[in-house]
Short mmCIF file of C-alpha atoms in Angstrom, two decimals:
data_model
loop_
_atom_site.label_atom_id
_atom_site.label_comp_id
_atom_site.label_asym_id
_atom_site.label_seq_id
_atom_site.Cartn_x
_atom_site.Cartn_y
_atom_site.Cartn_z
CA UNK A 1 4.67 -17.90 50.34
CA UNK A 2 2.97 -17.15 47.11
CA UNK A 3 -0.37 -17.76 45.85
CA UNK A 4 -1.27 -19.89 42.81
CA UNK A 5 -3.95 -17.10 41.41
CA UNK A 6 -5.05 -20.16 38.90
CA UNK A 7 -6.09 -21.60 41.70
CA UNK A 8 -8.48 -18.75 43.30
CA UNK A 9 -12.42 -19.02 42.52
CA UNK A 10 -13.81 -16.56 44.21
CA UNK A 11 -17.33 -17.98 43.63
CA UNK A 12 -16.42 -20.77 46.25
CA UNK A 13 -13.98 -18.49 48.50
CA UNK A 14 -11.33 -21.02 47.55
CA UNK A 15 -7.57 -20.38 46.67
CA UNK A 16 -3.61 -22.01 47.51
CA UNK A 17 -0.74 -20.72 48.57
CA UNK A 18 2.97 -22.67 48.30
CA UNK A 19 5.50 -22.02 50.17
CA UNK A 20 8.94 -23.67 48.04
CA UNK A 21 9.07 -25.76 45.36
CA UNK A 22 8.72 -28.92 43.83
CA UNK A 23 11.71 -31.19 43.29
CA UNK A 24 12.29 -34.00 41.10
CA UNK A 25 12.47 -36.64 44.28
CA UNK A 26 9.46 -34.91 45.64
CA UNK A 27 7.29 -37.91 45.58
CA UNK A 28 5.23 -38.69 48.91
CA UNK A 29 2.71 -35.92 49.74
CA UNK A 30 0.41 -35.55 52.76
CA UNK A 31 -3.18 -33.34 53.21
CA UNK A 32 -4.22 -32.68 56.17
CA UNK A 33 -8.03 -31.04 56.35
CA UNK A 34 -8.67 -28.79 59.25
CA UNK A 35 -12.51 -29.17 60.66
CA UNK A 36 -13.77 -27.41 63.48
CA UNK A 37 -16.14 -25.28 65.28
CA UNK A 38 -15.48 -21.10 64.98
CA UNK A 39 -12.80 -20.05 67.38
CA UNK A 40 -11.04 -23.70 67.81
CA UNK A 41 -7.92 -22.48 66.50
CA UNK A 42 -7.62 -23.82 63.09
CA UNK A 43 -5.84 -21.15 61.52
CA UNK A 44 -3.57 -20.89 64.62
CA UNK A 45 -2.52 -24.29 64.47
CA UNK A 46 -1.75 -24.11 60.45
CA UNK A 47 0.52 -21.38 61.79
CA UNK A 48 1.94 -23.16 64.37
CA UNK A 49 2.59 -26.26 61.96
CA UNK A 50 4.40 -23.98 59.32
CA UNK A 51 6.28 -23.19 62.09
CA UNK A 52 7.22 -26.57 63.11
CA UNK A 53 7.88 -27.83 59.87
CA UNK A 54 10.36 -24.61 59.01
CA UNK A 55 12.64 -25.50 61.86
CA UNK A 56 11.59 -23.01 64.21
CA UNK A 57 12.23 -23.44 68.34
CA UNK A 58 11.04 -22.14 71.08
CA UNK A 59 13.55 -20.20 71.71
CA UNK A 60 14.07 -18.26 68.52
CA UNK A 61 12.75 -14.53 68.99
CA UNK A 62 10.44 -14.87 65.81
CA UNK A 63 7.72 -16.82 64.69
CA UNK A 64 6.28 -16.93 61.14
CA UNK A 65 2.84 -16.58 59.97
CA UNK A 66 1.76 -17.99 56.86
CA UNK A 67 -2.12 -17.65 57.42
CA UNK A 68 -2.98 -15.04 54.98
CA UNK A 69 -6.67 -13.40 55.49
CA UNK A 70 -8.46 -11.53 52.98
CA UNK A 71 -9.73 -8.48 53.82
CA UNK A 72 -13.17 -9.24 54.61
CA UNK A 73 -11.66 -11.93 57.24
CA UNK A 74 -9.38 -8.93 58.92
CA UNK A 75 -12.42 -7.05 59.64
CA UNK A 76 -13.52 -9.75 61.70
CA UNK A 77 -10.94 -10.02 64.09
CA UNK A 78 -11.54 -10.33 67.70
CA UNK A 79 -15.50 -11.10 67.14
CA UNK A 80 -15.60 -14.66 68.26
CA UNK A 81 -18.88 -14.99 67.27
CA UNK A 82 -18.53 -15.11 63.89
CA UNK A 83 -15.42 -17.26 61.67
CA UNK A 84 -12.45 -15.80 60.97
CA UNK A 85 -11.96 -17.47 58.30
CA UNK A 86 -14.03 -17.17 55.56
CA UNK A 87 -12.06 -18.64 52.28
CA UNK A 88 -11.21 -22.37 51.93
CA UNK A 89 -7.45 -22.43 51.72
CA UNK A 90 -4.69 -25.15 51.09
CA UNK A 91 -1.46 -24.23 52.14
CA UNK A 92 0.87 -26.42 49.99
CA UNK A 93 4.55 -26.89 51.89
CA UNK A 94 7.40 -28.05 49.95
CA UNK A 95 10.53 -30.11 52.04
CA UNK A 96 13.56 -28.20 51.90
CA UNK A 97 16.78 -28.79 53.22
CA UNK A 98 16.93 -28.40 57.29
CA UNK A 99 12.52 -29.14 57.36
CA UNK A 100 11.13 -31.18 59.64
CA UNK A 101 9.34 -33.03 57.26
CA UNK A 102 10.68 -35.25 54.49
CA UNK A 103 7.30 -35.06 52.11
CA UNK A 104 4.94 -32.18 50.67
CA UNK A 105 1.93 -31.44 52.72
CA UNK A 106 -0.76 -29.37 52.32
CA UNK A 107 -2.63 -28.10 54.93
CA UNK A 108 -6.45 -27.08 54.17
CA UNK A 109 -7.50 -24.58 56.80
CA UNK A 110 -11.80 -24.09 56.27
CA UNK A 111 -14.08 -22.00 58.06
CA UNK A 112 -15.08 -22.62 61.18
CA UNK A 113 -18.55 -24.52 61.87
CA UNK A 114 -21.85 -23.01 64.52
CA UNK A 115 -21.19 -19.84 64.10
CA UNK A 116 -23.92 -17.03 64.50
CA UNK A 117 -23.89 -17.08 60.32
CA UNK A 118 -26.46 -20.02 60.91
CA UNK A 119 -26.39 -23.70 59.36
CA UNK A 120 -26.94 -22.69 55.76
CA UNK A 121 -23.41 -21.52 55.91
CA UNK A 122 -22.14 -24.43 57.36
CA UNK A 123 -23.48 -26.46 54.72
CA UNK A 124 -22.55 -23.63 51.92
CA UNK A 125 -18.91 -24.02 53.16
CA UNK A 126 -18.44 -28.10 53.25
CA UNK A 127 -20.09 -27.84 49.33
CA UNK A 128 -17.42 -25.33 48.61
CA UNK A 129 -14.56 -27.48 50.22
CA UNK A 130 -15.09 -29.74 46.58
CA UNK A 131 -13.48 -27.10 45.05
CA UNK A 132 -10.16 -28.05 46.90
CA UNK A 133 -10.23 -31.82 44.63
CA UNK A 134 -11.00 -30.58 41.18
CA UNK A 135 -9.66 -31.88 38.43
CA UNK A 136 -7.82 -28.70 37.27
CA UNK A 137 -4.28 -29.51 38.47
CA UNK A 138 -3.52 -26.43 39.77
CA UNK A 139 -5.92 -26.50 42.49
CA UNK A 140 -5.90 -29.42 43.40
CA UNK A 141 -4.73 -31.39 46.46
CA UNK A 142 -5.57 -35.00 44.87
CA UNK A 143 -5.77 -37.37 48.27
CA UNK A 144 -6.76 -36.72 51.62
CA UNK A 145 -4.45 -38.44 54.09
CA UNK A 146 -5.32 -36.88 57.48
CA UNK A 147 -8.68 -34.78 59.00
CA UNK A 148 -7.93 -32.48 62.05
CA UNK A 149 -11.23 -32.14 64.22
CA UNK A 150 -10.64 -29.41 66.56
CA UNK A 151 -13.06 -28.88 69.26
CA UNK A 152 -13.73 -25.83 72.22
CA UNK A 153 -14.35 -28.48 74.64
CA UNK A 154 -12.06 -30.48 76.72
CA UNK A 155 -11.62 -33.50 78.11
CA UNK A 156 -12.01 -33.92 81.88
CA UNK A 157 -10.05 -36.25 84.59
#
């Protein structure tokens, strides 16, 4: 996994990471934007999707994590109260030979939503999700195919 660094403003706490690389036949791509309240899990299920997609089972003794936090964002750990996540980031996933998946996707994991931080923030951080569909190539991820609304509460019998 390596980051584009043309892609990093951090003004708007956005940046993208890839993980393999383009081929010729790579043609059909998919984004997927993760939405959610803090402490739904976003960034857990990006990992777990990475996962997926790389071939990994449940039985294999490892698991990969391709989430990668700033260091503001590590400071926060285990303080539900507040987001984890603080930067806007696609995570751009290129089909290789044994994937799961037979297109590009990119997965946009955001900060989470009703946090203590207030609703300014939540309102500061959908203007800043613009920045991931710029018109400077490099960090863009040009159509939205798929939103992911993840939610604490659950449905009941």
């Amino acid at each position: 996994m390596r980051e584009i660094t043309e892609a990093r403003t951090v003004k708007a706490k956005t940046r993208k990471f890839v993980l393999g690389s383009p081929k010729d036949t790579d043609w059909k791509e998919k984004t997927l934007l993760m939405i959610g309240e803090t402490g739904t899990g976003k960034s857990t299920l990006v990992d777990g999707m990475a996962n997926y997609i790389l071939g990994v089972t449940w039985n294999d003794p490892f698991r990969f994590s391709i989430v990668n936090l700033e260091d503001e964002e590590k400071k926060k750990i285990g303080n539900q109260a507040v987001s984890q996540t603080e930067w806007i980031t696609c995570y751009t996933i290129y089909p290789h030979e044994g994937s799961r998946i037979s297109y590009t996707i990119n997965i946009i994991d955001t900060p989470g939503f009703g946090d203590t931080s207030g609703l300014d923030r939540d309102r500061k951080s959908l203007n800043k999700s613009e920045n991931c569909f710029p018109q400077n190539p490099q960090r863009a991820c040009y159509l939205l195919t798929q939103f992911a609304f993840l939610s604490k509460r659950r449905m009941r019998d």
